[in-house]
Short mmCIF file of C-alpha atoms and ligand atoms in Angstrom, two decimals:
data_model
loop_
_atom_site.label_atom_id
_atom_site.label_comp_id
_atom_site.label_asym_id
_atom_site.label_seq_id
_atom_site.Cartn_x
_atom_site.Cartn_y
_atom_site.Cartn_z
CA MET T 1 4.75 1.41 -23.30
CA PRO T 2 3.30 -1.35 -25.58
CA LEU T 3 1.47 -4.21 -23.91
CA ALA T 4 3.48 -7.43 -23.93
CA SER T 5 1.98 -10.55 -22.39
CA ARG T 6 3.92 -12.03 -19.47
CA LEU T 7 2.50 -15.38 -20.58
CA PRO T 8 1.74 -17.07 -23.92
CA ALA T 9 -1.63 -15.78 -25.12
CA PRO T 10 -3.44 -15.77 -28.49
CA PRO T 11 -2.74 -12.60 -30.54
CA GLU T 12 -6.45 -11.82 -30.77
CA THR T 13 -6.73 -11.84 -26.97
CA MET T 14 -3.75 -9.52 -26.60
CA ALA T 15 -5.27 -7.27 -29.27
CA VAL T 16 -8.37 -6.85 -27.09
CA LEU T 17 -6.22 -5.99 -24.07
CA GLU T 18 -4.11 -3.59 -26.15
CA GLU T 19 -7.27 -1.77 -27.29
CA THR T 20 -8.47 -1.58 -23.70
CA TYR T 21 -5.16 -0.10 -22.60
CA ALA T 22 -5.19 2.37 -25.52
CA GLY T 23 -8.60 3.48 -24.26
CA VAL T 24 -7.17 4.17 -20.82
CA LEU T 25 -4.39 6.31 -22.31
CA ARG T 26 -6.90 8.21 -24.43
CA ARG T 27 -9.43 8.79 -21.64
CA ASP T 28 -7.03 9.55 -18.79
CA PRO T 29 -3.97 11.24 -20.32
CA GLY T 30 -1.25 12.26 -17.86
CA GLU T 31 -2.17 9.80 -15.15
CA SER T 32 1.13 7.94 -15.53
CA GLU T 33 1.09 6.03 -12.24
CA PHE T 34 -2.47 4.83 -12.98
CA HIS T 35 -1.42 3.76 -16.48
CA GLN T 36 1.54 1.85 -14.95
CA ALA T 37 -0.68 -0.01 -12.49
CA VAL T 38 -3.19 -0.97 -15.22
CA HIS T 39 -0.42 -1.95 -17.63
CA GLU T 40 1.09 -4.43 -15.16
CA VAL T 41 -2.24 -6.18 -14.52
CA LEU T 42 -3.22 -6.36 -18.20
CA GLU T 43 0.12 -7.99 -19.03
CA SER T 44 -0.92 -10.91 -16.81
CA LEU T 45 -4.49 -11.40 -18.07
CA GLY T 46 -3.99 -12.78 -21.58
CA PRO T 47 -4.36 -16.47 -20.67
CA VAL T 48 -7.32 -15.73 -18.38
CA LEU T 49 -9.29 -14.03 -21.16
CA ALA T 50 -8.25 -16.74 -23.63
CA ALA T 51 -9.62 -19.43 -21.32
CA ARG T 52 -12.80 -17.44 -20.52
CA PRO T 53 -13.97 -15.52 -23.64
CA GLY T 54 -17.13 -14.59 -21.73
CA LEU T 55 -15.05 -12.09 -19.74
CA ALA T 56 -14.28 -10.15 -22.90
CA THR T 57 -17.91 -10.30 -24.01
CA ALA T 58 -18.93 -8.93 -20.60
CA LYS T 59 -16.29 -6.17 -20.97
CA LEU T 60 -15.09 -7.21 -17.55
CA VAL T 61 -11.61 -5.69 -17.87
CA GLU T 62 -13.00 -2.32 -19.02
CA ARG T 63 -15.43 -2.37 -16.10
CA VAL T 64 -12.73 -3.16 -13.52
CA ILE T 65 -10.48 -0.38 -14.85
CA GLU T 66 -13.21 2.28 -14.56
CA PRO T 67 -13.84 3.32 -10.92
CA GLU T 68 -17.42 2.98 -9.69
CA ARG T 69 -17.22 6.52 -8.26
CA GLN T 70 -14.63 9.32 -8.15
CA ILE T 71 -15.16 12.07 -5.59
CA MET T 72 -13.17 15.31 -5.39
CA PHE T 73 -13.81 18.15 -2.99
CA ARG T 74 -12.50 21.42 -1.61
CA VAL T 75 -10.74 21.42 1.79
CA PRO T 76 -10.35 24.96 3.22
CA TRP T 77 -8.50 25.38 6.53
CA GLN T 78 -6.71 28.02 8.63
CA ASP T 79 -3.10 27.80 9.85
CA ASP T 80 -1.82 28.95 13.24
CA ASP T 81 -1.14 32.43 11.87
CA GLY T 82 -4.71 32.78 10.66
CA GLU T 83 -3.78 32.36 7.00
CA ILE T 84 -6.32 30.43 4.93
CA HIS T 85 -5.31 27.48 2.76
CA VAL T 86 -7.29 25.55 0.17
CA ASN T 87 -6.42 21.91 -0.52
CA ARG T 88 -8.09 19.30 -2.67
CA GLY T 89 -9.59 16.08 -1.27
CA PHE T 90 -10.18 12.80 -3.08
CA ARG T 91 -11.97 9.54 -2.54
CA VAL T 92 -12.11 6.94 -5.33
CA GLU T 93 -14.64 4.21 -4.56
CA TYR T 94 -13.15 1.84 -7.03
CA ASN T 95 -14.81 -1.55 -6.77
CA GLY T 96 -17.38 -2.84 -4.26
CA ALA T 97 -17.98 -6.33 -5.71
CA LEU T 98 -16.38 -8.16 -2.76
CA GLY T 99 -17.31 -5.81 0.08
CA PRO T 100 -17.38 -2.19 1.23
CA TYR T 101 -14.75 0.01 -0.44
CA LYS T 102 -11.60 -0.27 1.67
CA GLY T 103 -8.33 1.63 1.38
CA GLY T 104 -6.11 4.28 2.84
CA LEU T 105 -5.97 8.06 2.80
CA ARG T 106 -2.70 9.64 1.65
CA PHE T 107 -1.78 13.22 2.66
CA HIS T 108 1.16 14.27 0.47
CA PRO T 109 1.75 17.25 -1.85
CA THR T 110 2.08 14.90 -4.84
CA VAL T 111 -1.44 13.49 -4.43
CA ASN T 112 -3.67 13.96 -7.48
CA LEU T 113 -6.44 11.92 -9.10
CA GLY T 114 -4.01 9.74 -11.04
CA ILE T 115 -2.11 8.80 -7.87
CA VAL T 116 -5.34 7.98 -6.04
CA LYS T 117 -6.57 5.87 -8.96
CA PHE T 118 -3.30 3.88 -9.13
CA LEU T 119 -3.52 3.22 -5.39
CA GLY T 120 -7.21 2.33 -5.61
CA PHE T 121 -6.71 0.00 -8.60
CA GLU T 122 -3.94 -1.86 -6.76
CA GLN T 123 -6.17 -2.00 -3.67
CA ILE T 124 -8.93 -3.89 -5.51
CA PHE T 125 -6.75 -6.94 -6.12
CA LYS T 126 -4.82 -6.66 -2.86
CA ASN T 127 -8.05 -6.71 -0.88
CA ALA T 128 -9.39 -9.57 -3.00
CA LEU T 129 -6.28 -11.63 -2.20
CA THR T 130 -6.94 -11.31 1.54
CA GLY T 131 -10.22 -13.19 1.11
CA LEU T 132 -11.73 -10.97 3.85
CA GLY T 133 -14.75 -9.49 2.04
CA ILE T 134 -13.46 -6.00 1.27
CA GLY T 135 -13.70 -3.98 -1.93
CA GLY T 136 -11.12 -1.50 -3.20
CA GLY T 137 -10.93 2.24 -2.63
CA LYS T 138 -8.43 5.00 -1.86
CA GLY T 139 -8.37 8.68 -1.09
CA GLY T 140 -6.37 11.54 0.35
CA SER T 141 -5.31 15.09 -0.30
CA ASP T 142 -2.46 17.24 -1.59
CA PHE T 143 -2.11 18.59 1.98
CA ASP T 144 1.46 18.28 3.33
CA PRO T 145 1.50 17.54 7.08
CA HIS T 146 5.29 17.97 7.31
CA GLY T 147 6.17 20.84 9.67
CA ARG T 148 2.54 21.51 10.56
CA SER T 149 1.49 21.81 14.23
CA ASP T 150 -0.93 19.31 15.75
CA ALA T 151 -3.55 22.06 15.81
CA GLU T 152 -3.09 22.75 12.08
CA VAL T 153 -3.28 19.05 11.24
CA MET T 154 -6.41 18.78 13.39
CA ARG T 155 -8.11 21.70 11.62
CA PHE T 156 -7.25 20.24 8.24
CA CYS T 157 -8.55 16.77 9.21
CA GLN T 158 -11.77 18.28 10.59
CA SER T 159 -12.37 20.21 7.36
CA PHE T 160 -11.51 17.12 5.28
CA MET T 161 -13.91 14.84 7.19
CA THR T 162 -16.68 17.47 7.20
CA GLU T 163 -16.95 16.71 3.49
CA LEU T 164 -15.81 13.08 3.36
CA HIS T 165 -18.35 11.90 5.96
CA ARG T 166 -21.09 12.15 3.32
CA HIS T 167 -19.48 9.31 1.40
CA VAL T 168 -18.08 6.86 3.99
CA GLY T 169 -19.46 4.43 6.58
CA GLU T 170 -18.97 0.92 7.93
CA HIS T 171 -21.22 -0.61 5.25
CA THR T 172 -20.15 1.74 2.46
CA ASP T 173 -16.51 2.86 2.45
CA VAL T 174 -13.92 2.44 5.19
CA PRO T 175 -10.77 4.58 4.99
CA ALA T 176 -7.50 4.07 6.91
CA GLY T 177 -3.93 5.41 6.94
CA ASP T 178 -1.26 5.64 4.25
CA ILE T 179 1.56 8.14 3.63
CA GLY T 180 1.09 11.15 5.91
CA VAL T 181 -1.91 9.63 7.69
CA GLY T 182 -0.96 7.96 10.95
CA ALA T 183 -2.46 7.61 14.43
CA ARG T 184 -2.72 11.36 14.96
CA GLU T 185 -4.62 11.98 11.74
CA ILE T 186 -6.92 8.96 12.21
CA GLY T 187 -7.85 10.27 15.65
CA TYR T 188 -8.80 13.72 14.38
CA LEU T 189 -10.71 12.23 11.42
CA PHE T 190 -12.70 9.88 13.65
CA GLY T 191 -13.50 12.62 16.15
CA GLN T 192 -14.91 14.86 13.43
CA TYR T 193 -16.93 11.99 11.93
CA ARG T 194 -18.48 11.36 15.34
CA ARG T 195 -19.24 15.07 15.75
CA VAL T 196 -20.94 15.65 12.40
CA THR T 197 -22.90 12.38 12.31
CA ASN T 198 -23.70 11.94 16.02
CA ARG T 199 -23.00 8.21 15.54
CA TRP T 200 -20.48 5.94 17.23
CA GLU T 201 -19.66 3.92 14.12
CA ALA T 202 -16.42 2.13 15.00
CA GLY T 203 -16.24 0.26 11.70
CA MET T 204 -16.12 3.38 9.47
CA LEU T 205 -12.38 3.95 9.90
CA THR T 206 -9.50 1.56 10.71
CA GLY T 207 -6.21 2.23 12.44
CA LYS T 208 -8.11 3.63 15.42
CA GLY T 209 -6.51 3.88 18.85
CA MET T 210 -6.70 0.82 21.09
CA LEU T 211 -8.84 2.70 23.62
CA TRP T 212 -11.55 3.50 21.08
CA GLY T 213 -12.04 0.54 18.79
CA GLY T 214 -8.61 -0.03 17.29
CA SER T 215 -7.10 -3.48 16.76
CA ALA T 216 -3.89 -4.85 18.16
CA VAL T 217 -1.22 -5.31 15.48
CA ARG T 218 -2.74 -2.75 13.07
CA THR T 219 0.23 -0.38 13.61
CA GLU T 220 2.67 -3.22 12.95
CA ALA T 221 0.66 -5.08 10.31
CA THR T 222 1.97 -3.85 6.97
CA GLY T 223 5.63 -4.17 7.92
CA TYR T 224 5.14 -7.46 9.73
CA GLY T 225 3.15 -8.83 6.82
CA ASN T 226 5.78 -7.97 4.23
CA VAL T 227 8.46 -9.73 6.28
CA MET T 228 6.17 -12.76 6.70
CA PHE T 229 5.61 -12.85 2.92
CA THR T 230 9.36 -12.53 2.31
CA ALA T 231 10.02 -15.39 4.73
CA GLU T 232 7.56 -17.56 2.81
CA MET T 233 9.27 -16.77 -0.51
CA LEU T 234 12.64 -17.69 1.03
CA ARG T 235 11.25 -20.84 2.61
CA ARG T 236 10.22 -22.08 -0.83
CA ARG T 237 13.89 -21.68 -1.78
CA GLY T 238 15.18 -23.49 1.32
CA GLU T 239 16.27 -20.31 3.08
CA ASP T 240 15.16 -18.12 6.00
CA LEU T 241 15.73 -14.59 7.27
CA ASP T 242 18.22 -15.47 10.02
CA GLY T 243 21.51 -13.66 9.44
CA GLN T 244 20.38 -11.99 6.22
CA GLN T 245 21.57 -8.40 5.56
CA ILE T 246 18.57 -6.25 4.65
CA VAL T 247 18.17 -2.75 3.19
CA VAL T 248 14.90 -0.98 3.93
CA SER T 249 13.78 2.30 2.37
CA GLY T 250 11.48 4.74 4.13
CA SER T 251 11.35 5.39 7.85
CA GLY T 252 7.62 5.66 8.48
CA ASN T 253 5.01 3.21 9.68
CA VAL T 254 5.74 0.46 7.15
CA ALA T 255 9.53 0.74 7.37
CA ILE T 256 9.68 0.81 11.17
CA TYR T 257 7.65 -2.35 11.67
CA THR T 258 9.32 -4.08 8.76
CA ILE T 259 12.56 -3.60 10.69
CA GLU T 260 10.96 -4.81 13.93
CA LYS T 261 9.77 -8.11 12.48
CA ALA T 262 12.97 -8.65 10.46
CA GLN T 263 15.09 -8.18 13.60
CA GLN T 264 12.81 -10.56 15.52
CA LEU T 265 13.55 -13.20 12.85
CA GLY T 266 17.32 -12.70 13.15
CA ALA T 267 17.99 -10.44 10.17
CA ASN T 268 20.35 -7.44 10.21
CA VAL T 269 18.68 -4.30 8.86
CA ILE T 270 21.25 -1.63 8.03
CA THR T 271 19.41 1.24 6.25
CA VAL T 272 16.45 3.57 6.50
CA SER T 273 15.64 6.61 4.38
CA ASP T 274 13.42 9.61 3.91
CA SER T 275 13.06 12.21 1.16
CA GLY T 276 16.29 13.85 2.35
CA GLY T 277 18.50 10.79 1.91
CA TYR T 278 19.41 7.59 3.74
CA VAL T 279 21.28 6.31 6.78
CA VAL T 280 23.48 3.23 6.72
CA ASP T 281 24.17 1.86 10.19
CA GLU T 282 26.97 -0.73 10.25
CA LYS T 283 25.83 -1.97 13.66
CA GLY T 284 22.29 -2.45 12.44
CA ILE T 285 19.36 -0.07 12.94
CA ASP T 286 18.67 0.80 16.61
CA LEU T 287 14.89 0.48 16.46
CA ASP T 288 14.16 2.15 19.79
CA LEU T 289 16.16 5.19 18.68
CA LEU T 290 14.44 5.22 15.26
CA LYS T 291 10.99 5.09 16.89
CA GLN T 292 11.94 7.94 19.22
CA VAL T 293 13.18 10.07 16.30
CA LYS T 294 10.30 9.30 13.95
CA GLU T 295 7.24 8.51 16.10
CA VAL T 296 7.86 10.81 19.07
CA ASP T 297 10.03 13.68 17.84
CA ARG T 298 8.71 13.55 14.22
CA GLY T 299 12.32 14.04 13.13
CA ARG T 300 14.41 13.03 10.12
CA VAL T 301 16.72 10.10 9.49
CA SER T 302 19.63 12.56 9.57
CA ASP T 303 18.70 13.19 13.22
CA TYR T 304 18.97 9.42 13.80
CA ALA T 305 22.50 9.45 12.37
CA ASP T 306 23.48 12.41 14.57
CA LEU T 307 22.16 10.70 17.70
CA ARG T 308 23.41 7.21 16.83
CA GLY T 309 27.09 8.11 16.62
CA SER T 310 29.96 6.61 14.65
CA SER T 311 28.25 3.45 13.38
CA ALA T 312 25.71 5.47 11.40
CA ARG T 313 26.36 7.54 8.28
CA PHE T 314 23.81 9.86 6.59
CA VAL T 315 24.02 10.10 2.80
CA ALA T 316 22.12 13.15 1.57
CA GLY T 317 20.16 12.52 -1.63
CA GLY T 318 21.35 8.92 -1.86
CA ARG T 319 19.39 5.71 -2.23
CA VAL T 320 19.62 2.63 -0.01
CA TRP T 321 19.89 0.39 -3.09
CA ASP T 322 23.59 1.32 -3.37
CA VAL T 323 24.28 -0.61 -0.14
CA PRO T 324 25.08 -4.34 -0.62
CA ALA T 325 22.35 -6.58 0.81
CA ASP T 326 20.81 -10.04 0.60
CA ILE T 327 17.26 -8.65 0.73
CA ALA T 328 15.71 -5.29 -0.25
CA LEU T 329 12.36 -4.16 1.20
CA PRO T 330 11.19 -0.90 -0.47
CA SER T 331 8.85 0.74 2.08
CA ALA T 332 8.63 4.41 1.07
CA THR T 333 6.79 5.32 -2.13
CA GLN T 334 6.02 4.47 -5.76
CA ASN T 335 8.77 4.07 -8.36
CA GLU T 336 11.61 4.48 -5.85
CA LEU T 337 13.47 1.39 -7.16
CA ASP T 338 14.31 1.71 -10.86
CA ALA T 339 16.18 -0.54 -13.31
CA ASP T 340 19.59 1.00 -12.49
CA ALA T 341 19.02 0.35 -8.78
CA ALA T 342 17.86 -3.19 -9.54
CA ALA T 343 21.05 -3.84 -11.50
CA ILE T 344 23.14 -2.67 -8.53
CA LEU T 345 21.17 -4.93 -6.18
CA VAL T 346 21.65 -7.90 -8.52
CA ARG T 347 25.36 -7.16 -8.89
CA ASN T 348 25.62 -7.15 -5.08
CA GLY T 349 23.91 -10.54 -4.86
CA VAL T 350 20.37 -9.68 -3.72
CA LYS T 351 18.20 -12.79 -3.26
CA ALA T 352 14.75 -11.28 -2.66
CA VAL T 353 12.94 -7.97 -3.10
CA SER T 354 9.50 -7.58 -1.49
CA GLU T 355 7.32 -4.46 -1.75
CA GLY T 356 6.18 -2.91 1.52
CA ALA T 357 5.28 0.25 -0.37
CA ASN T 358 2.69 0.47 -3.15
CA MET T 359 4.27 0.02 -6.60
CA PRO T 360 7.80 1.06 -5.51
CA THR T 361 9.50 -0.99 -8.25
CA THR T 362 9.40 0.26 -11.84
CA PRO T 363 8.47 -2.22 -14.61
CA GLY T 364 12.06 -2.14 -15.86
CA ALA T 365 13.37 -2.99 -12.39
CA VAL T 366 10.92 -5.89 -12.03
CA HIS T 367 12.22 -7.21 -15.34
CA VAL T 368 15.87 -6.97 -14.20
CA LEU T 369 15.15 -8.67 -10.88
CA GLN T 370 13.03 -11.51 -12.25
CA ASN T 371 15.42 -12.15 -15.12
CA ALA T 372 18.19 -12.53 -12.54
CA GLY T 373 16.14 -15.11 -10.63
CA VAL T 374 15.53 -12.79 -7.65
CA ALA T 375 12.41 -13.66 -5.64
CA PHE T 376 10.07 -10.68 -6.15
CA GLY T 377 7.04 -9.99 -3.94
CA PRO T 378 4.62 -7.47 -5.52
CA GLY T 379 2.99 -5.00 -3.15
CA LYS T 380 -0.59 -6.11 -3.86
CA ALA T 381 0.37 -9.42 -2.25
CA ALA T 382 3.31 -8.62 0.04
CA ASN T 383 1.97 -5.47 1.73
CA ALA T 384 -1.60 -6.72 2.19
CA GLY T 385 -0.98 -7.22 5.90
CA GLY T 386 -2.10 -3.69 6.71
CA VAL T 387 -5.48 -3.90 5.04
CA ALA T 388 -5.90 -7.47 6.28
CA VAL T 389 -5.62 -6.38 9.90
CA SER T 390 -7.87 -3.43 9.06
CA ALA T 391 -10.47 -6.02 8.05
CA LEU T 392 -9.84 -7.86 11.33
CA GLU T 393 -10.40 -4.51 13.11
CA MET T 394 -13.76 -4.23 11.32
CA ARG T 395 -14.59 -7.79 12.41
CA GLN T 396 -13.77 -7.00 16.03
CA ASN T 397 -15.77 -3.78 15.86
CA ALA T 398 -18.79 -5.64 14.46
CA SER T 399 -18.72 -8.08 17.38
CA ARG T 400 -17.64 -5.44 19.94
CA ALA T 401 -14.65 -7.67 20.71
CA ALA T 402 -10.96 -6.86 21.26
CA TRP T 403 -8.57 -9.67 20.47
CA PRO T 404 -5.14 -10.04 22.13
CA PHE T 405 -1.99 -9.17 20.16
CA SER T 406 -0.94 -12.82 19.88
CA GLN T 407 -4.27 -13.85 18.32
CA VAL T 408 -4.21 -11.07 15.73
CA GLU T 409 -0.58 -11.75 14.83
CA GLU T 410 -1.41 -15.44 14.40
CA GLU T 411 -4.30 -14.53 12.09
CA LEU T 412 -2.01 -12.16 10.16
CA LEU T 413 0.58 -14.91 9.64
CA ALA T 414 -2.13 -17.28 8.38
CA ILE T 415 -3.47 -14.63 5.97
CA MET T 416 -0.01 -13.74 4.59
CA THR T 417 0.87 -17.43 4.20
CA SER T 418 -2.42 -17.99 2.36
CA ILE T 419 -1.80 -15.01 0.07
CA HIS T 420 1.69 -16.29 -0.68
CA ASP T 421 0.44 -19.81 -1.42
CA THR T 422 -2.43 -18.54 -3.60
CA CYS T 423 -0.02 -16.44 -5.70
CA TYR T 424 2.56 -19.22 -5.90
CA GLU T 425 0.02 -21.87 -6.93
CA THR T 426 -1.75 -19.60 -9.43
CA ALA T 427 1.56 -18.72 -11.10
CA ASP T 428 2.37 -22.42 -11.33
CA ARG T 429 -1.05 -23.24 -12.78
CA TYR T 430 -0.60 -20.62 -15.51
CA GLY T 431 2.87 -21.81 -16.45
CA ALA T 432 4.87 -19.03 -14.76
CA PRO T 433 6.39 -20.82 -11.74
CA GLY T 434 7.70 -18.41 -9.07
CA ASP T 435 6.27 -15.32 -10.82
CA TYR T 436 4.33 -13.74 -7.95
CA VAL T 437 3.32 -10.78 -10.16
CA VAL T 438 1.39 -13.11 -12.47
CA GLY T 439 0.01 -15.10 -9.54
CA ALA T 440 -1.20 -12.05 -7.62
CA ASN T 441 -2.75 -10.33 -10.66
CA ILE T 442 -4.60 -13.39 -11.92
CA ALA T 443 -5.78 -14.67 -8.53
CA GLY T 444 -6.95 -11.20 -7.46
CA PHE T 445 -8.63 -10.47 -10.80
CA GLU T 446 -10.48 -13.80 -10.96
CA ARG T 447 -12.05 -13.27 -7.52
CA VAL T 448 -13.27 -9.79 -8.44
CA ALA T 449 -14.43 -10.82 -11.91
CA ASP T 450 -16.53 -13.73 -10.64
CA ALA T 451 -18.27 -11.50 -8.10
CA MET T 452 -18.91 -8.82 -10.74
CA LEU T 453 -20.36 -11.35 -13.21
CA ALA T 454 -22.73 -12.63 -10.52
CA GLN T 455 -23.95 -9.13 -9.65
CA GLY T 456 -25.06 -8.09 -13.12
CA LEU T 457 -24.17 -5.17 -15.37
CA ILE T 458 -23.79 -2.40 -12.76
N1 NDP G 1 0.18 2.53 6.15
C1 NDP G 1 -0.33 1.43 5.66
O1 NDP G 1 -1.22 0.79 6.27
C2 NDP G 1 0.15 0.93 4.33
C3 NDP G 1 1.04 1.67 3.56
N2 NDP G 1 1.47 1.16 2.37
C4 NDP G 1 2.42 1.91 1.53
O2 NDP G 1 3.68 1.93 2.21
C5 NDP G 1 4.41 3.10 1.82
C6 NDP G 1 4.81 3.89 3.07
O3 NDP G 1 3.62 4.23 3.76
P1 NDP G 1 3.65 4.59 5.34
O4 NDP G 1 4.84 3.98 5.98
O5 NDP G 1 2.29 4.27 5.86
O6 NDP G 1 3.80 6.17 5.28
P2 NDP G 1 4.55 7.15 6.30
O7 NDP G 1 4.04 8.50 6.01
O8 NDP G 1 4.49 6.63 7.69
O9 NDP G 1 6.07 7.05 5.84
C7 NDP G 1 6.41 7.31 4.50
C8 NDP G 1 7.91 7.22 4.39
O10 NDP G 1 8.26 7.24 3.01
C9 NDP G 1 9.02 8.41 2.76
N3 NDP G 1 8.59 9.01 1.50
C10 NDP G 1 7.33 9.37 1.17
N4 NDP G 1 7.33 9.93 -0.05
C11 NDP G 1 8.63 9.93 -0.48
C12 NDP G 1 9.29 10.38 -1.64
N5 NDP G 1 8.59 10.93 -2.64
N6 NDP G 1 10.63 10.22 -1.73
C13 NDP G 1 11.32 9.63 -0.72
N7 NDP G 1 10.76 9.19 0.43
C14 NDP G 1 9.44 9.34 0.53
C15 NDP G 1 8.74 9.36 3.90
O11 NDP G 1 9.81 10.26 4.04
P3 NDP G 1 9.47 11.84 4.26
O12 NDP G 1 9.09 11.96 5.70
O13 NDP G 1 10.74 12.56 3.94
O14 NDP G 1 8.35 12.19 3.32
C16 NDP G 1 8.60 8.39 5.07
O15 NDP G 1 9.86 8.00 5.53
C17 NDP G 1 3.49 3.87 0.86
O16 NDP G 1 3.77 3.47 -0.48
C18 NDP G 1 2.10 3.36 1.24
O17 NDP G 1 1.17 3.51 0.17
C19 NDP G 1 1.07 -0.07 1.90
C20 NDP G 1 0.19 -0.83 2.64
C21 NDP G 1 -0.35 -0.38 3.88
N1 2IT G 2 -2.76 2.07 2.96
C1 2IT G 2 -3.14 0.88 2.96
C2 2IT G 2 -3.95 0.31 4.11
C3 2IT G 2 -5.40 0.34 3.72
C4 2IT G 2 -6.34 -0.06 4.86
O1 2IT G 2 -5.89 -0.50 5.94
O2 2IT G 2 -7.55 0.09 4.62
C5 2IT G 2 -2.83 0.01 1.78
O3 2IT G 2 -3.22 -1.19 1.77
O4 2IT G 2 -2.18 0.52 0.83
#
């Protein structure tokens, strides 16, 4: 896809960015999600490079695009029947200019280097926007935890950390959860780290249990934060969440706590989904039942529909975007909301779309939504609540403190409001009022670039 500037920029500046992008396509063919993530950022940087030619001279954009370190490793493990499996592990330590590498681990059969690089590249700017002194990184494996016993997941996590421990630490690289990596997996990973290093290093992993160094609100943080960001976008338009009809995709950690905060603010959430399809619940999602199905029984959204009764309908293979709503909060996976879905949302009168997931909206869908005047919150800004509270967990660990839920939630609200305002004001300053994609990309990039320039050619 050719590079088109989202903002007026001199042709010679765009030519430099186009050559940089061509280099990415040449060097990393086939990594389509990584290309997509880079493409979106480069489309925002024209005016920045035009105003600061020194960035081009310093090859700053090329340096940000190339990870500082890419680690891949073998993960052998044995299932409950004694059969041996071999998975592949990844950790991309993308950019440490602002702090230790920080980012989740994803366990999903679709994980490959390109996926990890897209997630890590997004994480650089997301973490920069938090202002909390964290660099960008990401990792994971093509291991599929679905249907595996706790013992099998434990053996996999122990094998995975036996290798990963060489590369992580509280002052180096601090992983956390993402798709397929929740409280159970974090526990097994931390236990193995402790065993192989003989160190109690609380700050090397976030999302830990409350009894052993975890932070209040970390479980809720990503979902809460996206709803807080959405509320700020609406507030700027003289609206709030009370009474709004909301469609949510996904039914995991981000989706569940998105629903919780949205319901607390008076909204009516009527859908959840998983890879089998979606449920629409005319009475509104029963969150206690959803938590029981997903967090306790590790079931499917179709099980929710069966248990919920007549108000809930399961649509196999369908997408929540077909259901009329005021607000859409994609909280499952990348590229789940395409241009056709965006057109349906617009036709049904959607007012705001805010990304709880990482890069869930395709470029074509972003174009449809923004052209229709829909408030759009990009994931690198809107879903930064998770990593922000991870950074607060690291802060508590460093001071051996444990803050109460109310204090952490107050901090989270302040951080999400600050991220919103930074993006909003940056977009305004660059002549793209209300374009949070431009605001997030430029504000995040400038913070990283200034730190990189100060630290020399490394
Ligand atoms: N956890 C965190 O701290 C943060 C997560 N995110 C992002 O939020 C999104 C969700 O993560 P999280 O809630 O933690 O993960 P979970 O594993 O808890 O839940 C993922 C949900 O998305 C669904 N899903 C995953 N892949 C697909 C697919 N290919 N097609 C349809 N549905 C799919 C899953 O359904 P199924 O069970 O059928 O696979 C599940 O309902 C991801 O994009 C993640 O990168 C962003 C910021 C922070
Ligand atoms: N998966 C996460 C959370 C990362 C973290 O808490 O370090 C993300 O920001 O995408």
